[in-house]
Coordinates of C-alpha atoms and ligand atoms in Angstrom, one line a residue:
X1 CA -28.2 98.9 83.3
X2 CA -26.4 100.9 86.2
X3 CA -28.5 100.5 89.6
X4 CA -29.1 102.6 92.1
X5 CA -28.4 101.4 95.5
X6 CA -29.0 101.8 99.1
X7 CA -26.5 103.1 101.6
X8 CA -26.3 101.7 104.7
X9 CA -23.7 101.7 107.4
X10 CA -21.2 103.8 105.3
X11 CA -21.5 101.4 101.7
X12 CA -23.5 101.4 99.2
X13 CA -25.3 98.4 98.6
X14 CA -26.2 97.2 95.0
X15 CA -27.8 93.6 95.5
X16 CA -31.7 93.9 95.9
X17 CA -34.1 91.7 94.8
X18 CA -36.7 93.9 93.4
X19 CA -36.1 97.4 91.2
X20 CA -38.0 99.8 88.9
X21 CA -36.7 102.3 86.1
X22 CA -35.8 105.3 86.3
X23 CA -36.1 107.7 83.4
X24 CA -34.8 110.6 81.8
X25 CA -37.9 112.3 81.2
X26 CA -36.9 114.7 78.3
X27 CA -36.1 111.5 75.9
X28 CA -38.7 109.5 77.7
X29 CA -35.9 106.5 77.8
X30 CA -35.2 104.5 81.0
X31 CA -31.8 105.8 82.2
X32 CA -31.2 103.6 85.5
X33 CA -32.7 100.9 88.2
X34 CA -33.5 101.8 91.2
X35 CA -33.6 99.3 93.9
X36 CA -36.8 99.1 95.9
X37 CA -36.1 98.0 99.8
X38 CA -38.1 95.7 101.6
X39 CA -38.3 95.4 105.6
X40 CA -35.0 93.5 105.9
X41 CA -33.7 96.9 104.1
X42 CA -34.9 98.9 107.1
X43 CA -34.6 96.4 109.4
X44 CA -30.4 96.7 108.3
X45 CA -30.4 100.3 107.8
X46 CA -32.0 101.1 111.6
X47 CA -30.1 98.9 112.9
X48 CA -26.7 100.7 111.8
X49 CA -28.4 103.9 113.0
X50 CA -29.3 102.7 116.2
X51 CA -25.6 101.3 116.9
X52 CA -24.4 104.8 115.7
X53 CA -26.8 106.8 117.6
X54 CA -24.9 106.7 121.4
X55 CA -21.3 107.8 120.1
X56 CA -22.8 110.4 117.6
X57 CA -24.8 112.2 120.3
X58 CA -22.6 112.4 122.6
X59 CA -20.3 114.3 120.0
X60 CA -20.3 118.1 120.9
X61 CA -22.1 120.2 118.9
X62 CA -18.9 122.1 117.5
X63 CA -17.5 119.2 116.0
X64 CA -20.9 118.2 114.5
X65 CA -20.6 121.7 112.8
X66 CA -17.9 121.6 111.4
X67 CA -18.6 118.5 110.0
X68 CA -21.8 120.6 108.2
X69 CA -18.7 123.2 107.2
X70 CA -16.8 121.0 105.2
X71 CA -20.2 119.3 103.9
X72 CA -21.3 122.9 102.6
X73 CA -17.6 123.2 100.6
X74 CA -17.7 119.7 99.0
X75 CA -21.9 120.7 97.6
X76 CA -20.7 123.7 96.3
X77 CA -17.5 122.0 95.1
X78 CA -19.9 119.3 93.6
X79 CA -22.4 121.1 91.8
X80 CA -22.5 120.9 88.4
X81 CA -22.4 116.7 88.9
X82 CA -25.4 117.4 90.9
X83 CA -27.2 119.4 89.2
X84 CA -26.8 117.2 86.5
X85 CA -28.2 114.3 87.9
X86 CA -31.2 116.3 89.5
X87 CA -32.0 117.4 85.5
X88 CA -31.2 114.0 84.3
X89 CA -33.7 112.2 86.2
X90 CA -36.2 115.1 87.1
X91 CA -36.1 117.1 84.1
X92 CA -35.7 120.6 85.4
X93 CA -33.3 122.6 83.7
X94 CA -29.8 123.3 84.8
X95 CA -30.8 127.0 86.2
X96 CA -33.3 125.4 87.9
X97 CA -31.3 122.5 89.2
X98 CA -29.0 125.4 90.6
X99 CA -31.8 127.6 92.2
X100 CA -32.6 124.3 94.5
X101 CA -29.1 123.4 95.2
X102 CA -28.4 126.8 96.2
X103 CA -31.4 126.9 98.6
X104 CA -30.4 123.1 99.8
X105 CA -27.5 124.9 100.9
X106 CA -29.0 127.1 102.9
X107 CA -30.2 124.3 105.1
X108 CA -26.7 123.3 105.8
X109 CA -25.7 126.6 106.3
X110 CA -28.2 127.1 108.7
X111 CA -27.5 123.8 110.6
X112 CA -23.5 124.8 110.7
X113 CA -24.8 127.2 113.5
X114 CA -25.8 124.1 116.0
X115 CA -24.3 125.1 119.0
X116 CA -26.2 128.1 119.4
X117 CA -29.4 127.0 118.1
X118 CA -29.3 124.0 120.9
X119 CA -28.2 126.9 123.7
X120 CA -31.2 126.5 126.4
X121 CA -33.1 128.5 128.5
X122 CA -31.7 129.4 131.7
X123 CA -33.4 131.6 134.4
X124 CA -31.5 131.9 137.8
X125 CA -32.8 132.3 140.9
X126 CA -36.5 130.8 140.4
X127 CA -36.7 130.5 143.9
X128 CA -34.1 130.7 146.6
X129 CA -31.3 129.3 145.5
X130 CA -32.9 127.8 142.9
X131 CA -31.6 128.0 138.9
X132 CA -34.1 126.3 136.4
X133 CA -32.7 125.6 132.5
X134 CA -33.9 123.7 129.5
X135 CA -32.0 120.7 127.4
X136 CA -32.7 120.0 124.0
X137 CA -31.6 116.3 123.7
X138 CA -31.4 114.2 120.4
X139 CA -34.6 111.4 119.8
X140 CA -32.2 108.8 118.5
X141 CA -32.8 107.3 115.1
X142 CA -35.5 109.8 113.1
X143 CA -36.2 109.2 109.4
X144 CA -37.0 111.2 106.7
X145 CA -39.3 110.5 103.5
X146 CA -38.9 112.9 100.3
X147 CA -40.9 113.7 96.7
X148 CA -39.6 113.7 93.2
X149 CA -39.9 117.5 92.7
X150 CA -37.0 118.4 95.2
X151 CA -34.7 115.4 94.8
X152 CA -31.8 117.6 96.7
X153 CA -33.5 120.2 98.5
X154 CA -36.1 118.5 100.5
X155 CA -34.2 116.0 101.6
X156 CA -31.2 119.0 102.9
X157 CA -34.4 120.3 104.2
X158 CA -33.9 116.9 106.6
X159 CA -31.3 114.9 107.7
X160 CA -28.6 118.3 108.2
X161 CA -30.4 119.5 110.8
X162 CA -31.7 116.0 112.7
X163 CA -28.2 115.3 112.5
X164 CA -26.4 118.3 113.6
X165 CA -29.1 117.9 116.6
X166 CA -27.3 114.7 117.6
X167 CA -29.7 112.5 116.2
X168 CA -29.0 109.1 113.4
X169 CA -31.3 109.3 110.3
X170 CA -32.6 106.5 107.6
X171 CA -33.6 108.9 104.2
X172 CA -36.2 107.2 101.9
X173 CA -36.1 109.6 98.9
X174 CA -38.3 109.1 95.8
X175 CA -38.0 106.1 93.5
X176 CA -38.8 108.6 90.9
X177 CA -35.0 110.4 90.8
X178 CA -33.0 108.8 93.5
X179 CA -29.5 109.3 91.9
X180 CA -28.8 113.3 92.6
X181 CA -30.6 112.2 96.2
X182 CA -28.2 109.2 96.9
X183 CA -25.1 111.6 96.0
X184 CA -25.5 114.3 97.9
X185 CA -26.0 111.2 100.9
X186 CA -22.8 109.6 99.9
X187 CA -20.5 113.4 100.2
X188 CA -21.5 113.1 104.0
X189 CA -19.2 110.5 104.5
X190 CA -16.9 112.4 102.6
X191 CA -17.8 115.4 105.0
X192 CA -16.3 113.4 108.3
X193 CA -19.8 111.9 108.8
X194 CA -19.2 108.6 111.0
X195 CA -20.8 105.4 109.3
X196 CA -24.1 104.9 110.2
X197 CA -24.9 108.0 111.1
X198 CA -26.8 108.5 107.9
X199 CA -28.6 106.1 106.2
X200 CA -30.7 105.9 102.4
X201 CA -32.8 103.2 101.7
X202 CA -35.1 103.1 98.5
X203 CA -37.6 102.4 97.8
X204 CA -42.1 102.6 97.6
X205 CA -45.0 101.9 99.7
X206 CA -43.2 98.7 101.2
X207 CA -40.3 100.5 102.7
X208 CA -42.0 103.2 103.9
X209 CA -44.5 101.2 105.9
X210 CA -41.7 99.1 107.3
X211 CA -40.0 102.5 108.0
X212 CA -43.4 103.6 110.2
X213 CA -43.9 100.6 111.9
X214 CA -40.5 99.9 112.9
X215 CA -40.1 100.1 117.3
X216 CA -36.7 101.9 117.0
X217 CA -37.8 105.0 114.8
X218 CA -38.6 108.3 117.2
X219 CA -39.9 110.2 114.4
X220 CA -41.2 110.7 110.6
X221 CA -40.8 113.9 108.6
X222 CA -42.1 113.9 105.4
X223 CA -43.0 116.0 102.4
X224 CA -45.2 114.6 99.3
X225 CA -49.0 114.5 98.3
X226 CA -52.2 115.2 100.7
X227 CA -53.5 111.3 100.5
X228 CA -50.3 110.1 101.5
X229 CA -48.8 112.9 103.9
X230 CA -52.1 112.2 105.7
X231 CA -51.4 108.3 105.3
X232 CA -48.4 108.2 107.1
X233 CA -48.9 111.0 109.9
X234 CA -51.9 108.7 110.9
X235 CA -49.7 105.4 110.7
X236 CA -46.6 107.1 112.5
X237 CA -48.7 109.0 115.2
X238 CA -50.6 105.5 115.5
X239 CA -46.9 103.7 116.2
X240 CA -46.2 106.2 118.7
X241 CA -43.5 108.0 116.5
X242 CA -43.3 112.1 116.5
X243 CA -44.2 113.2 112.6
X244 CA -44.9 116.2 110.6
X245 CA -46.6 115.5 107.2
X246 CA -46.2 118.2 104.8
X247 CA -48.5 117.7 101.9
X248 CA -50.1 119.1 98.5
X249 CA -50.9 122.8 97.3
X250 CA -53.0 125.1 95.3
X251 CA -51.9 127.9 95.3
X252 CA -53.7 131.6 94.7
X253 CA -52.4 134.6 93.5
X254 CA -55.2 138.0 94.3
X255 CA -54.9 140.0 91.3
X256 CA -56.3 143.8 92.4
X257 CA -56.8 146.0 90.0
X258 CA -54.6 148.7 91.1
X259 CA -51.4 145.9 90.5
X260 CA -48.2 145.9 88.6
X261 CA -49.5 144.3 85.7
X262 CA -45.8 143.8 84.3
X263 CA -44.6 142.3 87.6
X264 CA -47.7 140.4 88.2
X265 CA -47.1 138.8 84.2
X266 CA -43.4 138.1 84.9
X267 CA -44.0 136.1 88.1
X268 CA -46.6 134.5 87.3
X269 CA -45.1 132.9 84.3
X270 CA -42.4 131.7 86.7
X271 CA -44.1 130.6 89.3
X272 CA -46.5 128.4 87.4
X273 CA -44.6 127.1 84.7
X274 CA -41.1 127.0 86.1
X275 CA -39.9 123.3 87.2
X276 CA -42.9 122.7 85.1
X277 CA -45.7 123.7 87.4
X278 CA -44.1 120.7 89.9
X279 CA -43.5 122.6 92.9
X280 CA -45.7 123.0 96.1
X281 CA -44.9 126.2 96.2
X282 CA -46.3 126.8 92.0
X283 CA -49.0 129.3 91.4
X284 CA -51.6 127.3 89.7
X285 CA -54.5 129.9 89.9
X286 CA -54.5 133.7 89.2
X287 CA -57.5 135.5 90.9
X288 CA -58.2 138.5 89.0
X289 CA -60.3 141.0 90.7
X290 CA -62.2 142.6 87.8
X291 CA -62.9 141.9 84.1
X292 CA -60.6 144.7 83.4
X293 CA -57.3 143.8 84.7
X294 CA -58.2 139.9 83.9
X295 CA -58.6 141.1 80.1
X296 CA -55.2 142.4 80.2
X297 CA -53.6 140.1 82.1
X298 CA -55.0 137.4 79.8
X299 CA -53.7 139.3 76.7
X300 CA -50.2 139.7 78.0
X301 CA -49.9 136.3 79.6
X302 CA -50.7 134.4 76.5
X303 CA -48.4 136.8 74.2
X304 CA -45.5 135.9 76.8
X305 CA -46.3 132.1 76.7
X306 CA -46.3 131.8 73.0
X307 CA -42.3 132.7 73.6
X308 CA -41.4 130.3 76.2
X309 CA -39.1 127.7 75.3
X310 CA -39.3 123.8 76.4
X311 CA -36.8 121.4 76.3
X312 CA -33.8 119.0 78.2
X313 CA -32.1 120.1 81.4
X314 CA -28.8 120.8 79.8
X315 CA -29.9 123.8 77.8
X316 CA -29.5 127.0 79.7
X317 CA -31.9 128.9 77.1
X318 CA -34.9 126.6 77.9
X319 CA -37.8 127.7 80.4
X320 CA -38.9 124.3 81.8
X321 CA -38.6 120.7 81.0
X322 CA -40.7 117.9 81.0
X323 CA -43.2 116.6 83.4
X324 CA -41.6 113.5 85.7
X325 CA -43.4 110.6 83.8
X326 CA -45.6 109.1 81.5
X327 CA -48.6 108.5 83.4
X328 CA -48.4 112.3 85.5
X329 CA -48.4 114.2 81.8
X330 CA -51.5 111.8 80.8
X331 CA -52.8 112.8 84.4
X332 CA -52.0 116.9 83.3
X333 CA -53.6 116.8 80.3
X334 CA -56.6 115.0 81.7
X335 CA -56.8 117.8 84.0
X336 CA -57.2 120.0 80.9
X337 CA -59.4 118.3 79.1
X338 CA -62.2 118.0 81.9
X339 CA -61.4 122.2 83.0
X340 CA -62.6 122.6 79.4
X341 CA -64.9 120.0 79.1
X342 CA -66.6 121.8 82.3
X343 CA -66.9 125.3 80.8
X344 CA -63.4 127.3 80.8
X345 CA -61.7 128.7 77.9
X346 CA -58.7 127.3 76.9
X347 CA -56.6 130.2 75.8
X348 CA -53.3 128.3 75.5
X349 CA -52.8 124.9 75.1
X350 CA -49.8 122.9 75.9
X351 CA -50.9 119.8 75.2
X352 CA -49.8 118.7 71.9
X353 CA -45.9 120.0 72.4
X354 CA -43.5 118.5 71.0
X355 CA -39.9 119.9 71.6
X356 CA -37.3 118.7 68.0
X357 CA -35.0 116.0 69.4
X358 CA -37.3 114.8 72.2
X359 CA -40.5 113.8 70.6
X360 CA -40.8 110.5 72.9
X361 CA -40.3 113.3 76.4
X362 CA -43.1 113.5 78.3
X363 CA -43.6 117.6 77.8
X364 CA -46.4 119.5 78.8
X365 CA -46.3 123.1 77.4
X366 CA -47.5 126.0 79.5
X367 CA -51.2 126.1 79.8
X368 CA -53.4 129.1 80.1
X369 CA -57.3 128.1 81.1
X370 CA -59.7 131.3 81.5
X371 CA -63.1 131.4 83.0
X372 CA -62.6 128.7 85.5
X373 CA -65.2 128.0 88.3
X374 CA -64.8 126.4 91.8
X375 CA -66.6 124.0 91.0
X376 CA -64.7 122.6 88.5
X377 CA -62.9 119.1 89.5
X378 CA -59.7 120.4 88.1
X379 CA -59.8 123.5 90.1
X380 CA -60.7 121.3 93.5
X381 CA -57.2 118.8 92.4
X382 CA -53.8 119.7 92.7
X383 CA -52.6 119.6 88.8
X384 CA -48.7 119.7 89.2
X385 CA -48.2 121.0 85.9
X386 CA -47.4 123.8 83.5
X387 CA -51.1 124.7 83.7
X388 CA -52.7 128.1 85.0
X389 CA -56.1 128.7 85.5
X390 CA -57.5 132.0 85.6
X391 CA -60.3 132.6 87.9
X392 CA -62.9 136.0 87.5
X393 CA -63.8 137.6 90.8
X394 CA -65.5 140.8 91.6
X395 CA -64.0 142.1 95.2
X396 CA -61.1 141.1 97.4
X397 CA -63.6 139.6 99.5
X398 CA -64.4 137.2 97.1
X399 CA -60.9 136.5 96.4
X400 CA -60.1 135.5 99.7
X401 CA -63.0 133.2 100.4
X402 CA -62.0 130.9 97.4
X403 CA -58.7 130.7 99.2
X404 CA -60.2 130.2 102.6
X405 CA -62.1 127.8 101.4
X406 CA -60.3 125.7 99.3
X407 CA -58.6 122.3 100.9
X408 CA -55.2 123.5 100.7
X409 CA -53.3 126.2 102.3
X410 CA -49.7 126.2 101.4
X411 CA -48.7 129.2 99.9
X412 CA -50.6 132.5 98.2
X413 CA -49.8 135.8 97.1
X414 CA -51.7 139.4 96.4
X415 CA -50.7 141.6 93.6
X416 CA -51.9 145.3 94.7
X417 CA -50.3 148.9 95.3
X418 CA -52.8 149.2 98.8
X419 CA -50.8 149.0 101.5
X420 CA -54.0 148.5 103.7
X421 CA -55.2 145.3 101.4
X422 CA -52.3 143.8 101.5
X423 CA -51.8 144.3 105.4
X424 CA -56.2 142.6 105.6
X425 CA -55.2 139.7 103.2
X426 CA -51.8 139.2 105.3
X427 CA -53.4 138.7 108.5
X428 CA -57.0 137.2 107.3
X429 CA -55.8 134.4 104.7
X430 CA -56.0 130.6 106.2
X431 CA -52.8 129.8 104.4
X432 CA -49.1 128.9 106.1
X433 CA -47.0 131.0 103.7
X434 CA -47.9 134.7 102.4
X435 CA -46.2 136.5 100.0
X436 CA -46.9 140.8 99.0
X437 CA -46.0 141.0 95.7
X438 CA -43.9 137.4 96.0
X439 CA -44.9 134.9 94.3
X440 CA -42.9 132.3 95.5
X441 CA -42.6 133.0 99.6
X442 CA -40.8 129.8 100.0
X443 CA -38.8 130.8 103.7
X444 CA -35.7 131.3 103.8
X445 CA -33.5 128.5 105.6
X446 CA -33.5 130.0 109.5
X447 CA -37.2 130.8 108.9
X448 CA -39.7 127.8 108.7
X449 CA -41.5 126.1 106.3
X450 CA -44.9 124.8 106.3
X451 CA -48.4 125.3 104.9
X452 CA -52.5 125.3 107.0
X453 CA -55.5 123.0 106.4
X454 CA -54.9 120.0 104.7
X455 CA -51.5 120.7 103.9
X456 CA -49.9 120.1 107.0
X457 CA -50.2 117.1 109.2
X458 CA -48.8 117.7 112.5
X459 CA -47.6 120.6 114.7
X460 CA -44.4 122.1 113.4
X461 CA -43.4 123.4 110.1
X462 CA -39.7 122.1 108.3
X463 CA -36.9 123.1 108.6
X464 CA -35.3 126.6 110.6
X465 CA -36.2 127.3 114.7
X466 CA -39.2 124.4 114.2
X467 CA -36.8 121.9 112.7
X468 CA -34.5 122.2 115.9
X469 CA -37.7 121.8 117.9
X470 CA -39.0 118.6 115.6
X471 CA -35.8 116.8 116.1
X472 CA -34.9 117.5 120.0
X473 CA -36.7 116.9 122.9
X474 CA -36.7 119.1 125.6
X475 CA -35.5 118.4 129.1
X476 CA -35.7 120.9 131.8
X477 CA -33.7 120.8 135.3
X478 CA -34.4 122.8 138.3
X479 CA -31.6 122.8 140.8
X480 CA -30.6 123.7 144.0
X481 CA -27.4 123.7 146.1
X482 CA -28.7 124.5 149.4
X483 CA -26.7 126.3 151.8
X484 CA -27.3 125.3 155.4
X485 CA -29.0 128.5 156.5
X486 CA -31.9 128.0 154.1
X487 CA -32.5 124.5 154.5
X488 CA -36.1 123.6 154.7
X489 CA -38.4 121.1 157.0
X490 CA -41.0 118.8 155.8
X491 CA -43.7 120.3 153.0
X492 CA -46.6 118.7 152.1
X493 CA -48.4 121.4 149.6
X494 CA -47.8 122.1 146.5
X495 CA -43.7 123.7 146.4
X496 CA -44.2 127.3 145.3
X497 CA -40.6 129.5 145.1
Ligands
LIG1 P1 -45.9 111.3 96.7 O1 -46.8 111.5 97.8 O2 -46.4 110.4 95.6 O3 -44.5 110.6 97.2 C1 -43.8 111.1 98.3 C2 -43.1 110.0 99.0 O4 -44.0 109.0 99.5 C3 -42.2 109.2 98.1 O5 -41.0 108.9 98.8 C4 -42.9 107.9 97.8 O6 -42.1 106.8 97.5 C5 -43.8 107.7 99.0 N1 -45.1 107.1 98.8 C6 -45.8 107.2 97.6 N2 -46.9 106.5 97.7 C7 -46.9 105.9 98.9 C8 -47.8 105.0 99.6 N3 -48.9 104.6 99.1 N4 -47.4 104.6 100.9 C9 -46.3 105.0 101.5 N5 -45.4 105.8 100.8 C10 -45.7 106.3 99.6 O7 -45.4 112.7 96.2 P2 -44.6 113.0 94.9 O8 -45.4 112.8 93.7 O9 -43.2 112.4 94.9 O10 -44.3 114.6 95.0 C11 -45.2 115.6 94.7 C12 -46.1 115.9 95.8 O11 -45.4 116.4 96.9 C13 -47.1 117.1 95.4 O12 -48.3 116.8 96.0 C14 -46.4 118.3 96.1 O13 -47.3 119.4 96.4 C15 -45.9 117.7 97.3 N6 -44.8 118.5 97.9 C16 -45.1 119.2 99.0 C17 -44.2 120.0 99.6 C18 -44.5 120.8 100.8 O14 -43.6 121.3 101.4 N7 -45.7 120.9 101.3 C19 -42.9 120.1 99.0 C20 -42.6 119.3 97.9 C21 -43.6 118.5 97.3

């Protein structure tokens, strides 16, 4: 069985002790081993990073970015093998695979522009013959620690930027689909990267707590569920380390009744059963204000369901794939059951499906739920399936308190033709990422990324002008090159210029 390896210090490293499987989700078959990294693993891969760290920052920033150029080239060059393995092991389906490649790209695009994004602020003349400027300085060895659902993407979202920044990087992707992950690490090299100046280690709970604890780590980004985004900013923060904990999502789309109800039935149909419902960014519940427009949006949704098609990653023609494992499509379809169990109405159900040729996959089909309440243990829990639930509101109002109130508050949407709702729910919604008539307003790479509430631990969203800020650390100079006619006595207050 092949096994998938660390890479420390330029090699990739096969011999581990412990591993787990790695499946291909559609035939429900174990496809690989990944090796799971213990302390030593960390221990090794800082280590390298550490020794890397004083050359590598001292590079200039140009030749940092060009380094990103030629990385940018050998993706695109690459991407029909990556893509691949991101479908193999995730599930999604080529398209798919190529929609987050191309927005993994993005990152690197954006961090190829390093030397102006590290230009500080200079003011001259603060006081008499006095200039004041800022520094952005690397924080030395910073690691980053991904989810399944992005297996390319989020980690681009990372180590580009810390890098170009001047700083040395350990990547602890998922165990879940670490091959596409562990490639895109490896082209680096190929990019001109020095050894050591990027590092991947798998691994589970072991290796990441080695990874928080360890004395020569400045800081933890990371991206995965609520309980543990909130795990690890505590334990990080706790071992003095700079993090940002990007967690889970439930996300609300505001149906008014004056919307496109075509649009609003074609997005929403991607947005929460593309990639299979596993993205942060998924709709999962559609708030329709009115019985009327929920009537006919019901109607339409579930005649446009019945023709979606489910299957492996290689087939162009297929909608979505299969959920990541066994146990998270028992998990879905518990999720299901008890939204029924606890008064909606199941108008489509996905959970006997069945795709020819991959009866042992572990496929969800799209889900439609009507009638669901908030207090509904389903609606509280994020699902991260093919599964939309349909909730029945009277006003806007009402709308937006479910949202405001809900634990989450990653991304949202309102469906209207009102210029003036849209503009209220815009600036009144307690959620990071808003979108008019968008239903996925993921930000674009020189924007930022990050939700509100509890999904976001820490200050500064991923990625874009708060990535640069995450992984410097500012310095700021005042100087003065006095001239002998303005030289000053003794002063004993505080200086004011
Ligand atoms: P997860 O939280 O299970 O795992 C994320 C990472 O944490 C993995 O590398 C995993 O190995 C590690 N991990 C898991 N359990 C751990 C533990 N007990 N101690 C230490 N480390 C542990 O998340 P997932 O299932 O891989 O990904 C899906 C989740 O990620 C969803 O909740 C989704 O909303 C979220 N997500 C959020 C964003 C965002 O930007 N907010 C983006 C993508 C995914």
């Amino acid at each position: 069985m092949q096994k998938v390896g660390h890479y420390i210090n330029g090699q990739v490293i096969t011999d581990g002790e412990r591993s787990q499987p790695v499946y291909n989700p559609a035939k429900g078959i174990i496809s690989r081993e990944v090796l799971l990294g213990n302390t030593k693993t960390i221990d090794q891969a800082v280590a390298a990073a550490k020794v890397a760290f004083p050359t590598w920052s001292k590079t200039t920033p140009i030749q940092r970015a060009r380094i990103m150029f030629k990385y940018k080239e050998l993706l695109e060059h690459h991407a029909d093998e990556i893509c691949h393995l991101i479908g193999e092991e995730h599930g999604k389906i080529v398209h798919d695979a190529r929609g987050e490649l191309q927005r993994a790209i993005e990152n690197v695009e954006f961090a190829c522009g390093i030397p102006e994004l590290l230009k500080g602020e200079h003011s001259r003349n603060v006081g008499s013959e006095i200039d004041s400027w800022s520094q952005f300085h690397p924080l030395g060895v910073v690691a980053g620690i991904t989810p399944f659902n992005f297996p390319v993407m989020v980690p681009l979202w990372m180590f580009p930027l810390a890098i170009a920044c001047g700083n040395t990087f350990v990547l602890k992707p998922s165990e879940r689909d670490p091959s596409a992950t562990l490639f895109v690490v490896e082209l680096m090299k190929k990019a001109g990267l020095p050894d050591g100046v990027l590092n991947l280690v798998n691994g589970s709970k072991e290796t990441v707590d080695a990874l928080l604890e360890h004395r020569d780590v400045e800081a933890i980004s990371f991206v995965g569920s609520t309980p543990i985004a909130e795990y690890i900013y505590s334990k990080a923060t706790a071992h003095g380390k700079r993090c940002q904990a990007l967690g889970g999502a439930k996300n609300h789309a505001i149906v008014m009744p004056d919307a496109d109800l075509d649009n609003v039935v074609n997005s929403l149909l991607g947005a929460a059963f593309g990639s299979s419902g596993e993205r942060c960014m998924a709709l999962s519940v559609a708030v329709a204000v009115g019985d009327e427009i929920a009537d006919k949006m019901i109607a339409q949704l579930s005649a446009a369901i019945e023709k979606l098609k489910v299957g492996a990653y290689h087939d162009a023609s297929n909608d979505f794939g299969p959920v990541i494992t066994a146990e998270h499509k028992d998990k879905v379809i518990a999720h299901i059951r008890s939204c029924v169990e606890q008064g909606a109405t199941l108008v489509v159900d996905g959970t006997d499906t069945k795709p020819e040729g991959y009866e042992n996959g572990f496929f969800v089909g799209a889900t439609l739920l009507d009638h669901v309440t908030k207090d509904m243990d389903s609606y509280k829990a994020e699902i991260f399936g093919p599964v939309l639930q349909v909730i029945r509101v009277s006003s806007m109002e009402e709308a937006m308190e479910l949202i405001n109130q809900h634990e989450y508050g990653n991304g949202t949407c309102i469906y209207t033709r009102d210029g003036e709702a849209a503009r209220y729910f815009s600036d009144n919604i307690k959620v990071g990422m808003v979108g008019i008539n968008i239903p996925l307003p993921v930000p674009v790479a020189y924007q930022s990324f990050g939700g509100w509430k509890r999904s976001l631990f820490g200050d500064l969203f991923m990625y874009g002008s708060d990535g640069v800020r995450f992984f410097t650390r500012r310095k700021t100079i005042t100087q003065r090159w006095p001239s002998a006619s303005v030289r000053e006595g003794v002063q004993f207050s505080m200086p004011t210029l």
